[in-house]
Amino acid sequence: MKKQIFLAVTILFIISLILSCKPASKEVQLISRNLLFGNPDKASLQISPDGKYISFLAPVNNVLNVWVAPADAPEKAEPVTKDTLRGIRIHFWAFTNQHVIYLQDLAGDENWQVHVVNIATKEDKNMTPFEEIPGPDGKPVTLPSGKPLRPRAQIQEVSHKFADEILVGLNKRNPQFNDLYRLNILTGDLKLIQQNDGFLGFQTDDDYNIRFAARMTPDGGLALFKPDGKGGWQPFDTIPMEDMMTTSPITFDKTGTVLYMIDSRGRNTAALISVDLKTDEKKLIFEDPRADVRGIMMHPTEKTVEAVSVEYLRTEWTVLDESVKSDLEYLKTITDGEINVTDRTLDDKFWAVAYMVDDGPVRYYFYDRASKQARFMFTNRKDLEAVKLSKMHPVVIKSRDGLDLVSYLTLPCWKDPDNDGRPDKPLPMVLYVHGGPWGRDSWGLNSTHQWLANRGYAVLSVNFRGSTGLGKDFINAGNLEWAGKMHDDLIDAVNWAIGAGIADKNKVAIMGGSYGGYATLVGMTFTPDVFACGVDIVGPSNLRTLLETIPPYWKPQFELFASRVGDPRTEEGRKFLDSRSPLTYVDRISKPLLIGQGANDPRVKQTESDQIVKAMQEKNIPVTYVLYSDEGHGFARPENRLSFYAVSELFLAQHLGGRAEPVGDDFKGSTIQAPRGAEQIPGLSESLKK
């Protein structure tokens, strides 16, 4: 009897072991870099205000352009723009219903110019074709390279009440400040309506009235002013430094007498409030203790708030107006994914809707509210529909001092067949750090995550302190903590991944762009034993030189940097910034490093990469440096993106042991150069010669 019991227990134990084991899963095929980083097939669906036309971005000879089609015959779409260089990334409809407006810069310099295209004639007019800014001596203001600094245009307001006109900001008089102009998009007439001699920016309304102006205070806060009716300004409100990044005016109601704001004063997370400008009465509309109000759905003409969103782990919408409740409930039944209403007609009869998932392309629909019918239009990357992609797992990691770090983990799908966010055994991992740092990582389809996971790596992105959207306390915990507690958070996340059996502690890379590039350099110098290698994309190497060379139009907000990064105007501040700069500790670099830089970057100048490469050379520390002559803060041209990711893939495979797709034709059409260290990556020198 005992033997029978023992045998039964043994059999049950074996069965339980079998059932607990994850099923075997074969490696999936390599996904072409072009599928992930090349141009989308179609993207950014927009609707003309009268609902007769749609527009979207799609390639023409591998360059993104604006296409237009009748809304009821999308198959008749034709390109209406003729960009042949960088591609168009920002476009929208004018209220004429006959014109599309887009912005374009030159080789990544971010000095945007406003273009208006007639969809019938396809005539493209540059409305802000200015090439120079006069200095005090009358001579053009020049860049360190000696080239003239081009003026930078920005869209201030577009109103249905003035179909032929828009408001634009232009710094063509003074490079630091945007004057406001009324621009006639038919004639090109540009009329100055507000000279700016010291304000960070202005708040305008649908009637093109200037309602508020903002100026930073010496402690990093924000002072708001309103016109005094005599050509001057009088105080309206003050936003303390700790609330400055989570409190701001948004827009007005239909009457113009109620101001909508996001406001964190007296609370942690930013709430949506209304302010009666006649009585100063404030009303709370919506708040969430987990995260800041992120998105607002508002009627195009009635200006009523219909729904709001917050993003903690994922984006969540809350309906506030019953008039759209049935619409949003219906849209949830159409397909999987997070819903985003990207555009609406002026009469609100038709919506453009996008659905975001983490393991497939974005799906776009044209929604007819009257018939409750959503018509499928296209996905942004059709070839991804048939590709096996990985799930993205939201995880909350505790920092060493108790903060909740909202993070996102992606694993190779064949290493996690049951999608529980845990591989069979520890994997080589890439810590992929977001830029800003005043931005955040989010759930959804992430091309970099999918690329790295497909190559066999675990990928972890962390909303470290200083990231936005998670309340002012979380942002302010990052003040003066560059390379300090902000970096501690990243290390804590790596240790969590190692402890959870996700990451192989000897095969962890750090990679990122902008602040993420800086974090990479910090990882290589402050914690050199943690990472096996690093990939820095347009990251600053010296915080002092970074802040001393910011673009002139950032100077009105300099107190933001001084209070949150460090103040280069004082000796104490300069010493502090040097102590948090990777360049100061370049001799600590002991692991392989790849650096990518755009020559025309206005934010993180090429000198930031040049100086750390030079310092490494002087100390005989190997480094690979990749430079693009026609790029700025990141790589906009798909040819350049593909070439850089091809280099990065070879680099990571060499040092982490993951899979790699051959370079193939991915250098074709790119301006890639490798001033230093091409020989450090097998095959790079040969590919550059082709």
XYZ file of C-alpha atoms in Angstrom:
690
model
C 0.000 0.000 0.000
C 2.820 2.395 0.922
C 4.576 1.581 -2.353
C 1.401 2.365 -4.294
C 1.018 5.689 -2.467
C 4.677 6.509 -3.094
C 4.319 5.606 -6.773
C 1.168 7.745 -7.126
C 2.832 10.709 -5.428
C 5.882 10.313 -7.652
C 3.751 10.244 -10.785
C 1.827 13.323 -9.650
C 5.111 15.108 -8.913
C 6.462 14.302 -12.372
C 3.212 15.445 -13.993
C 3.324 18.701 -12.038
C 6.895 19.286 -13.200
C 5.875 18.702 -16.810
C 2.910 21.024 -16.517
C 4.986 23.726 -14.824
C 7.590 23.762 -17.598
C 7.115 26.319 -20.341
C 6.578 24.807 -23.755
C 9.561 24.810 -26.055
C 9.528 27.618 -28.560
C 11.761 28.069 -31.572
C 13.567 31.285 -32.317
C 11.565 33.509 -34.632
C 13.160 34.820 -37.797
C 15.069 38.077 -37.805
C 12.848 41.076 -38.438
C 14.314 43.395 -41.043
C 15.493 46.704 -39.614
C 13.672 48.384 -42.471
C 10.330 47.046 -41.188
C 10.929 48.720 -37.830
C 12.972 51.838 -38.615
C 12.220 52.612 -42.238
C 9.430 54.953 -43.273
C 5.908 53.917 -42.281
C 3.623 52.922 -45.141
C 1.052 55.485 -44.041
C 0.698 57.463 -40.833
C -0.875 60.482 -39.134
C -4.422 60.296 -40.518
C -6.093 63.744 -40.571
C -9.522 64.944 -41.772
C -10.280 68.256 -43.438
C -12.518 70.451 -41.238
C -15.482 69.932 -43.588
C -14.964 66.166 -43.706
C -14.577 65.980 -47.491
C -10.905 64.993 -47.532
C -8.425 62.946 -45.587
C -4.671 63.364 -45.461
C -1.815 61.223 -44.231
C 1.956 60.900 -44.452
C 3.418 58.338 -46.849
C 6.688 57.989 -48.773
C 7.398 59.360 -52.216
C 10.746 57.956 -53.409
C 11.459 56.971 -49.785
C 10.787 60.493 -48.433
C 7.690 61.141 -46.299
C 5.215 63.516 -47.918
C 1.600 64.576 -47.402
C -1.022 62.681 -49.407
C -4.648 63.791 -49.840
C -7.731 61.852 -50.946
C -11.499 62.259 -50.955
C -12.756 60.894 -47.647
C -15.082 58.480 -49.465
C -12.384 57.325 -51.910
C -9.089 56.884 -50.039
C -7.752 54.782 -52.898
C -7.522 58.005 -54.955
C -4.880 59.517 -52.663
C -2.159 61.591 -54.313
C 0.893 63.356 -52.866
C 0.465 67.124 -52.592
C 3.958 67.919 -51.291
C 7.332 67.333 -52.938
C 9.885 67.041 -50.168
C 12.993 65.198 -51.376
C 15.287 65.525 -48.350
C 14.225 64.970 -44.717
C 10.582 64.035 -45.021
C 7.585 65.790 -43.474
C 6.677 64.830 -39.904
C 4.195 67.521 -38.816
C 1.117 68.491 -40.856
C -2.507 69.597 -40.348
C -5.415 71.113 -42.242
C -6.154 74.806 -42.541
C -9.775 75.826 -42.021
C -10.016 76.814 -45.690
C -10.429 73.064 -46.380
C -8.187 73.630 -49.410
C -4.806 73.960 -47.755
C -2.472 71.765 -45.740
C 0.075 73.334 -43.397
C 3.348 71.668 -42.494
C 6.620 72.533 -40.775
C 10.099 71.727 -42.046
C 13.650 72.397 -40.875
C 17.008 72.170 -42.634
C 19.247 69.167 -41.958
C 18.061 68.844 -38.361
C 18.704 72.428 -37.223
C 15.151 72.670 -35.754
C 14.707 76.162 -37.186
C 11.260 75.349 -38.496
C 9.642 77.106 -41.433
C 5.889 77.192 -42.113
C 4.754 75.828 -45.472
C 1.241 76.059 -46.930
C 0.156 73.789 -49.805
C -2.897 74.250 -52.024
C -4.314 70.738 -52.417
C -5.823 71.522 -55.825
C -2.830 73.189 -57.518
C -0.190 71.572 -55.255
C 1.512 74.951 -55.004
C 3.808 74.947 -51.965
C 4.585 78.328 -50.371
C 7.199 78.835 -47.672
C 5.511 81.461 -45.493
C 8.546 82.104 -43.277
C 11.513 81.921 -45.680
C 13.813 84.046 -43.527
C 17.465 83.012 -43.488
C 19.139 85.513 -41.133
C 18.619 87.244 -37.784
C 20.247 90.679 -37.492
C 22.442 91.254 -34.448
C 22.854 94.541 -32.518
C 25.487 95.617 -35.037
C 23.208 94.892 -37.965
C 25.269 91.886 -39.013
C 23.676 88.431 -39.029
C 23.826 86.404 -35.820
C 26.087 83.438 -36.545
C 26.546 79.935 -35.217
C 29.942 78.681 -33.949
C 30.444 77.277 -37.445
C 30.172 80.785 -38.872
C 26.878 80.076 -40.638
C 24.009 82.553 -40.085
C 21.469 81.514 -37.461
C 18.148 80.973 -39.212
C 14.925 82.244 -37.609
C 12.657 79.620 -36.060
C 8.886 79.666 -36.612
C 6.275 78.028 -34.422
C 2.503 77.744 -34.731
C 0.824 79.765 -31.982
C -2.898 79.413 -32.795
C -5.176 78.138 -35.558
C -8.833 79.147 -35.284
C -11.937 78.204 -37.252
C -13.023 81.830 -36.901
C -10.270 82.982 -39.267
C -9.955 80.409 -42.031
C -7.363 82.399 -44.006
C -5.136 83.350 -41.080
C -3.047 81.716 -38.384
C -0.892 83.059 -35.574
C 2.824 82.278 -35.669
C 5.739 83.017 -33.390
C 9.000 84.156 -35.013
C 12.381 85.069 -33.574
C 13.568 86.885 -36.699
C 14.080 90.139 -34.772
C 15.712 88.753 -31.637
C 16.948 85.120 -31.543
C 15.873 84.726 -27.894
C 12.234 85.785 -28.181
C 9.301 84.912 -30.412
C 7.307 87.920 -31.574
C 3.702 87.103 -32.530
C 2.480 87.611 -36.088
C -0.820 87.212 -37.866
C -0.097 85.282 -41.072
C -2.445 85.256 -44.065
C -1.923 81.826 -45.608
C -3.354 82.937 -48.972
C -1.312 86.092 -49.524
C 1.661 85.505 -47.228
C 1.030 88.836 -45.484
C 2.739 88.826 -42.072
C 1.506 91.375 -39.531
C 3.227 91.926 -36.167
C 0.687 91.908 -33.340
C 2.954 91.566 -30.292
C 6.630 92.367 -29.918
C 8.269 90.199 -27.311
C 11.123 91.617 -25.259
C 11.256 89.204 -22.365
C 8.466 86.656 -22.213
C 8.820 82.901 -22.402
C 5.594 82.720 -24.397
C 1.967 83.796 -24.775
C -1.510 82.310 -24.347
C -3.979 83.266 -27.089
C -7.631 82.417 -27.798
C -9.820 81.577 -30.801
C -10.359 85.282 -31.471
C -6.575 85.734 -31.715
C -6.522 87.871 -28.591
C -3.422 87.680 -26.417
C -4.719 86.677 -23.014
C -1.614 85.850 -20.955
C 2.155 86.074 -21.068
C 4.624 83.981 -19.064
C 8.045 84.726 -17.647
C 10.264 82.554 -15.483
C 11.032 83.732 -11.956
C 14.601 83.713 -10.546
C 13.902 80.572 -8.508
C 12.675 78.552 -11.499
C 8.956 79.240 -11.076
C 6.607 80.908 -13.520
C 4.894 84.300 -13.392
C 1.755 84.810 -15.507
C 0.644 88.255 -16.650
C -2.460 89.581 -18.405
C -2.842 92.703 -20.561
C -3.658 95.793 -18.513
C -5.599 97.442 -21.340
C -3.011 100.214 -21.661
C -0.414 98.405 -23.694
C 1.266 96.930 -20.629
C 0.923 93.917 -18.353
C -0.321 93.228 -14.859
C 0.233 90.143 -12.650
C -2.288 87.342 -13.010
C -0.854 84.296 -11.241
C 2.354 82.778 -9.878
C 3.346 79.154 -10.213
C 6.025 77.987 -7.735
C 9.106 76.161 -8.994
C 7.921 72.823 -7.644
C 4.684 73.129 -9.678
C 6.163 74.742 -12.765
C 6.336 71.547 -14.838
C 2.871 70.319 -13.820
C 0.832 73.544 -13.915
C -0.069 75.623 -16.968
C -2.980 77.233 -18.828
C -4.387 75.092 -21.647
C -7.284 76.777 -23.404
C -10.573 78.671 -22.940
C -14.250 77.812 -23.122
C -16.457 79.049 -25.962
C -17.147 82.386 -24.250
C -13.516 83.049 -23.466
C -14.400 83.769 -19.843
C -13.376 80.383 -18.427
C -9.774 79.222 -18.460
C -8.915 75.529 -18.381
C -5.671 74.611 -16.642
C -3.768 71.591 -15.476
C -2.757 72.422 -11.921
C -0.763 70.576 -9.263
C -0.804 73.348 -6.658
C -2.091 71.951 -3.381
C -1.843 68.370 -4.668
C 0.759 66.015 -6.095
C -0.631 64.982 -9.483
C -1.764 67.582 -12.003
C -5.556 67.935 -12.093
C -7.792 69.538 -14.694
C -9.432 72.656 -13.283
C -11.465 75.586 -14.596
C -10.975 79.211 -13.600
C -13.809 81.727 -13.939
C -11.917 84.792 -15.107
C -14.688 87.103 -13.896
C -14.954 85.784 -10.340
C -11.592 83.938 -9.997
C -13.560 80.871 -8.850
C -11.699 77.612 -9.414
C -13.416 74.270 -9.928
C -11.885 70.820 -9.924
C -12.922 68.898 -13.046
C -10.832 65.736 -12.776
C -7.836 64.319 -10.924
C -6.166 60.953 -10.404
C -3.855 60.286 -7.450
C -1.610 58.010 -9.551
C -0.755 60.228 -12.498
C -1.157 63.654 -14.076
C -3.967 64.540 -16.455
C -2.398 63.869 -19.835
C -4.990 64.235 -22.601
C -8.226 66.169 -23.067
C -11.023 65.561 -25.566
C -12.790 68.840 -26.290
C -15.578 69.687 -28.721
C -14.107 71.537 -31.738
C -16.392 74.577 -31.465
C -18.404 74.286 -28.251
C -15.162 73.907 -26.253
C -16.747 71.559 -23.722
C -14.478 69.023 -22.027
C -15.750 65.591 -22.999
C -13.109 63.171 -21.710
C -9.718 63.189 -20.019
C -6.887 60.701 -19.868
C -4.154 59.836 -17.429
C -1.236 57.518 -17.993
C 0.115 55.448 -15.144
C 0.992 52.004 -16.475
C -1.155 52.562 -19.569
C -3.386 55.334 -20.896
C -6.892 55.381 -19.413
C -9.724 57.648 -20.605
C -12.577 58.836 -18.377
C -15.729 60.195 -20.046
C -17.017 63.453 -18.559
C -19.671 64.307 -21.161
C -22.462 61.843 -21.959
C -22.561 63.086 -25.569
C -19.460 61.029 -26.451
C -19.959 58.083 -24.115
C -21.708 55.857 -26.651
C -19.109 56.751 -29.294
C -16.198 55.679 -27.140
C -18.023 52.539 -26.011
C -18.670 51.612 -29.640
C -15.061 52.306 -30.651
C -13.880 49.871 -27.973
C -15.688 47.093 -29.854
C -13.949 47.697 -33.196
C -10.504 46.273 -32.517
C -7.945 45.804 -29.777
C -5.738 48.623 -28.547
C -5.668 51.960 -26.818
C -7.966 54.447 -28.550
C -6.751 57.866 -29.631
C -9.048 60.295 -31.459
C -6.463 62.077 -33.604
C -8.682 64.518 -35.515
C -12.296 65.717 -35.760
C -14.325 67.664 -38.298
C -15.586 71.107 -37.358
C -19.196 69.867 -37.090
C -17.904 66.865 -35.097
C -19.630 64.362 -37.376
C -16.456 62.504 -38.320
C -13.422 61.420 -36.310
C -10.021 60.009 -37.202
C -9.213 57.249 -34.723
C -5.965 55.371 -34.095
C -5.594 52.113 -32.144
C -2.267 51.387 -30.443
C -1.123 47.911 -29.376
C 2.254 46.698 -28.141
C 2.731 43.839 -30.628
C 1.432 45.139 -33.932
C 1.138 48.225 -36.129
C -1.138 51.199 -35.461
C -4.600 50.793 -37.020
C -6.387 53.883 -38.364
C -10.162 54.254 -38.818
C -12.535 56.872 -40.220
C -15.487 57.069 -37.833
C -18.960 58.319 -38.817
C -20.688 59.301 -35.574
C -24.219 59.478 -37.028
C -24.215 55.917 -38.367
C -21.915 54.573 -35.635
C -19.701 53.052 -38.309
C -15.902 52.940 -38.150
C -14.305 52.343 -41.548
C -10.838 50.806 -41.564
C -8.330 52.924 -43.477
C -4.840 51.441 -43.048
C -2.129 50.309 -40.663
C 1.055 52.306 -40.423
C 3.297 49.310 -41.194
C 1.366 46.656 -43.111
C 4.243 44.168 -43.286
C 4.358 44.022 -39.484
C 0.871 42.504 -39.430
C 2.289 39.076 -40.265
C 5.373 39.314 -38.023
C 5.635 37.664 -34.613
C 6.302 40.508 -32.151
C 6.871 40.569 -28.396
C 4.539 41.774 -25.665
C 5.527 44.769 -23.538
C 5.077 44.217 -19.799
C 4.461 47.171 -17.452
C 6.299 46.595 -14.178
C 6.714 48.744 -11.072
C 10.180 48.591 -9.528
C 10.999 49.962 -6.075
C 13.949 52.337 -5.863
C 16.351 52.003 -2.946
C 14.602 54.922 -1.206
C 11.085 53.647 -1.825
C 9.918 55.369 -5.033
C 7.744 53.469 -7.518
C 9.544 53.309 -10.862
C 6.990 52.618 -13.613
C 8.940 50.578 -16.144
C 8.422 48.516 -19.302
C 9.976 45.132 -20.045
C 10.072 43.380 -23.407
C 11.449 39.868 -23.874
C 12.216 37.761 -26.961
C 8.882 36.058 -27.647
C 10.445 32.599 -27.951
C 12.099 33.045 -24.547
C 8.772 33.923 -22.913
C 6.144 31.803 -24.698
C 3.552 32.139 -21.933
C 3.972 35.943 -21.794
C 4.499 36.070 -18.047
C 7.422 38.486 -18.305
C 9.973 35.942 -17.109
C 12.395 34.102 -19.416
C 13.478 30.499 -18.952
C 16.917 31.708 -17.918
C 18.664 35.088 -17.547
C 19.221 36.893 -20.836
C 21.605 39.552 -22.054
C 19.736 42.813 -21.458
C 19.693 46.346 -22.851
C 18.679 49.114 -20.456
C 17.097 51.595 -22.876
C 16.915 55.060 -21.275
C 14.490 57.760 -22.425
C 15.504 61.336 -23.249
C 14.426 64.643 -21.787
C 14.880 63.839 -18.979
C 11.489 65.554 -18.673
C 9.618 62.967 -20.691
C 8.508 59.414 -20.025
C 8.426 55.886 -21.386
C 5.017 54.502 -22.328
C 3.309 51.241 -23.211
C 2.728 50.471 -26.879
C 4.537 49.448 -30.025
C 8.162 50.476 -29.536
C 10.383 49.800 -32.543
C 13.576 49.818 -30.491
C 12.166 47.360 -27.947
C 10.949 45.050 -30.713
C 14.262 45.212 -32.582
C 16.348 44.405 -29.520
C 13.991 41.663 -28.287
C 14.019 40.089 -31.734
C 17.828 40.010 -31.559
C 17.619 38.005 -28.340
C 17.845 40.656 -25.634
C 15.638 41.526 -22.714
C 14.835 45.242 -22.958
C 14.024 47.402 -19.942
C 12.951 51.056 -19.963
C 12.595 52.883 -16.661
C 10.723 56.026 -15.689
C 13.425 57.207 -13.302
C 12.801 60.168 -10.975
C 12.534 63.364 -12.979
C 10.319 61.653 -15.566
C 7.020 63.406 -16.233
C 3.383 62.380 -15.916
C 3.679 60.762 -12.507
C 3.170 63.784 -10.257
C 5.256 66.762 -9.240
C 6.900 64.971 -6.301
C 8.377 62.423 -8.684
C 9.636 65.121 -11.047
C 11.104 67.235 -8.247
C 12.853 64.208 -6.755
C 15.123 64.495 -9.791
C 16.166 68.112 -9.192
C 19.970 68.398 -9.152
C 20.158 64.609 -9.364
C 21.606 64.120 -12.861
C 24.181 61.333 -12.376
C 22.957 61.139 -8.764
C 19.712 59.563 -7.649
C 18.367 59.572 -11.215
C 21.176 57.184 -12.090
C 20.657 55.225 -8.875
C 17.141 54.470 -10.115
C 18.561 52.959 -13.305
C 21.006 50.832 -11.343
C 18.193 49.714 -9.009
C 16.212 48.613 -12.062
C 19.171 46.625 -13.385
C 19.599 44.945 -10.015
C 15.873 44.128 -9.954
C 16.142 42.497 -13.387
C 19.156 40.467 -12.280
C 17.453 39.426 -9.047
C 14.289 38.417 -10.896
C 16.234 36.091 -13.184
C 15.619 38.279 -16.234
C 19.092 39.684 -16.891
C 22.537 38.094 -16.994
C 24.549 40.390 -14.723
C 27.613 40.052 -16.958
C 25.759 41.019 -20.133
C 23.883 44.266 -19.512
C 24.205 47.173 -21.963
C 22.995 50.741 -21.496
C 21.657 52.704 -24.475
C 19.701 55.886 -25.094
C 19.391 59.231 -26.832
C 19.714 62.796 -25.501
C 19.425 62.432 -21.706
C 19.515 58.688 -22.385
C 22.836 59.234 -24.148
C 24.088 61.168 -21.128
C 22.897 58.331 -18.867
C 24.895 55.947 -21.052
C 28.044 58.001 -20.563
C 27.294 58.192 -16.828
C 26.948 54.412 -16.783
C 30.329 54.050 -18.488
C 32.049 56.413 -16.012
C 30.156 56.407 -12.690
C 29.249 52.692 -12.623
C 31.675 51.100 -15.102
C 31.417 47.634 -13.541
C 27.637 47.362 -14.080
C 27.527 47.529 -17.866
C 29.206 45.397 -20.509
C 28.974 48.175 -23.124
C 27.110 51.384 -23.972
C 25.468 53.119 -26.947
C 25.240 56.918 -26.620
C 23.072 58.820 -29.126
C 23.446 62.640 -29.053
C 24.215 62.628 -25.338
C 25.975 65.516 -23.537
C 29.336 64.673 -22.019
C 29.842 67.885 -20.015
C 26.869 69.538 -18.296
C 28.646 72.878 -18.047
C 29.352 73.166 -21.768
C 25.869 71.817 -22.493
C 24.226 74.678 -20.592
C 26.665 77.269 -21.904
C 25.749 76.452 -25.517
C 21.957 76.085 -25.386
C 20.031 77.551 -28.344
C 19.240 81.263 -27.885
C 15.483 80.603 -27.863
C 15.970 78.442 -24.741
C 17.558 81.260 -22.752
C 14.214 82.689 -21.514
C 13.742 79.395 -19.653
C 17.298 79.166 -18.368
C 16.180 79.183 -14.705
C 14.530 75.840 -15.349
C 17.941 74.328 -16.115
C 19.696 76.234 -13.322
C 17.238 75.014 -10.676
C 16.939 71.434 -11.895
C 20.327 70.595 -13.445
C 22.822 73.082 -11.991
C 23.835 76.725 -12.422
C 26.914 77.412 -14.586
C 26.780 81.135 -13.682
C 28.353 80.554 -10.255
C 31.678 78.985 -9.290
C 29.913 76.570 -6.969
C 27.483 75.667 -9.722
C 30.258 75.053 -12.236
C 32.074 72.746 -9.826
C 28.847 70.857 -9.220
C 28.160 70.457 -12.942
C 31.705 69.243 -13.536
C 31.251 66.684 -10.753
C 28.196 65.288 -12.575
C 29.816 65.263 -16.031
C 31.083 62.032 -17.617
C 33.923 63.961 -19.284
C 35.443 64.568 -15.851
C 35.805 60.824 -15.276
C 36.713 59.667 -18.771
C 39.662 57.650 -17.450
C 37.178 55.299 -15.735
C 35.791 54.049 -19.046
C 36.770 50.406 -19.353
C 33.971 48.934 -21.456
C 33.245 49.310 -25.189
C 31.409 52.504 -26.179
C 29.593 53.511 -29.386
C 28.677 57.187 -29.908
C 26.267 58.536 -32.557
C 25.933 62.261 -33.293
C 24.186 64.647 -35.696
C 26.428 67.469 -36.910
C 23.620 70.052 -36.837
C 22.218 69.265 -33.390
C 21.103 72.612 -31.868
C 20.524 71.178 -28.381
C 23.477 68.860 -27.784
C 26.178 70.274 -30.012
C 28.607 68.066 -31.896
C 31.322 69.325 -29.554
C 29.739 67.285 -26.736
C 30.612 64.072 -28.571
C 33.847 65.416 -30.036
C 35.291 66.311 -26.653
C 34.736 62.946 -24.997
C 36.019 61.100 -28.064
C 39.142 63.288 -28.001
C 39.646 62.712 -24.271
C 39.343 58.951 -24.750
C 41.843 59.031 -27.583
C 44.332 60.957 -25.469
C 44.094 58.226 -22.830
C 44.238 55.431 -25.426
C 40.713 54.274 -24.578
C 39.005 52.743 -27.632
C 35.716 54.229 -28.859
C 33.652 54.062 -32.030
C 32.254 57.416 -33.157
C 29.592 57.675 -35.877
C 28.668 61.094 -37.302
C 25.946 62.305 -39.703
C 26.406 65.577 -41.599
C 22.694 66.087 -42.317
C 21.173 65.258 -38.939
C 20.406 67.079 -35.721
C 19.097 65.841 -32.373
C 18.457 62.288 -33.491
C 18.267 60.673 -36.894
C 15.238 61.694 -38.972
C 16.181 60.324 -42.383
C 15.364 56.604 -42.593
C 18.637 55.940 -44.436
C 20.542 57.317 -41.456
C 18.401 55.511 -38.899
C 18.940 52.197 -40.647
C 22.682 52.683 -40.890
C 23.051 53.617 -37.225
C 20.958 50.710 -36.004
C 22.951 48.384 -38.263
C 26.150 49.577 -36.576
C 24.543 49.311 -33.121
C 23.379 45.786 -33.887
C 26.882 44.631 -34.806
C 28.242 46.347 -31.704
C 25.742 44.760 -29.324
C 26.137 41.318 -30.893
C 29.894 41.594 -30.439
C 29.661 42.416 -26.724
C 26.390 40.802 -25.588
C 26.236 37.846 -27.964
C 22.824 38.474 -29.517
C 21.709 37.890 -33.074
C 22.575 40.288 -35.899
C 21.251 40.968 -39.375
C 23.996 41.665 -41.950
C 24.444 45.316 -42.904
C 23.329 44.582 -46.432
C 22.126 47.765 -48.145
C 21.409 49.644 -44.910
C 24.212 52.167 -45.521
C 22.807 53.067 -48.952
C 21.822 56.740 -49.173
C 23.130 57.469 -45.667
C 25.624 60.209 -44.814
C 27.228 57.960 -42.197
C 30.862 58.659 -41.312
C 33.004 57.001 -38.666
C 35.690 59.541 -37.690
C 37.022 57.222 -34.987
C 37.065 53.545 -34.169
C 35.459 51.878 -37.183
C 37.975 49.078 -36.768
C 36.549 48.327 -33.306
C 33.404 46.780 -34.809
C 33.923 43.778 -37.111
C 32.755 44.529 -40.639
C 32.130 48.258 -40.136
C 35.166 49.499 -42.056
C 34.327 47.248 -44.991
C 30.688 48.375 -45.047
C 31.715 52.037 -45.037
C 33.821 51.498 -48.161
C 30.948 50.068 -50.220
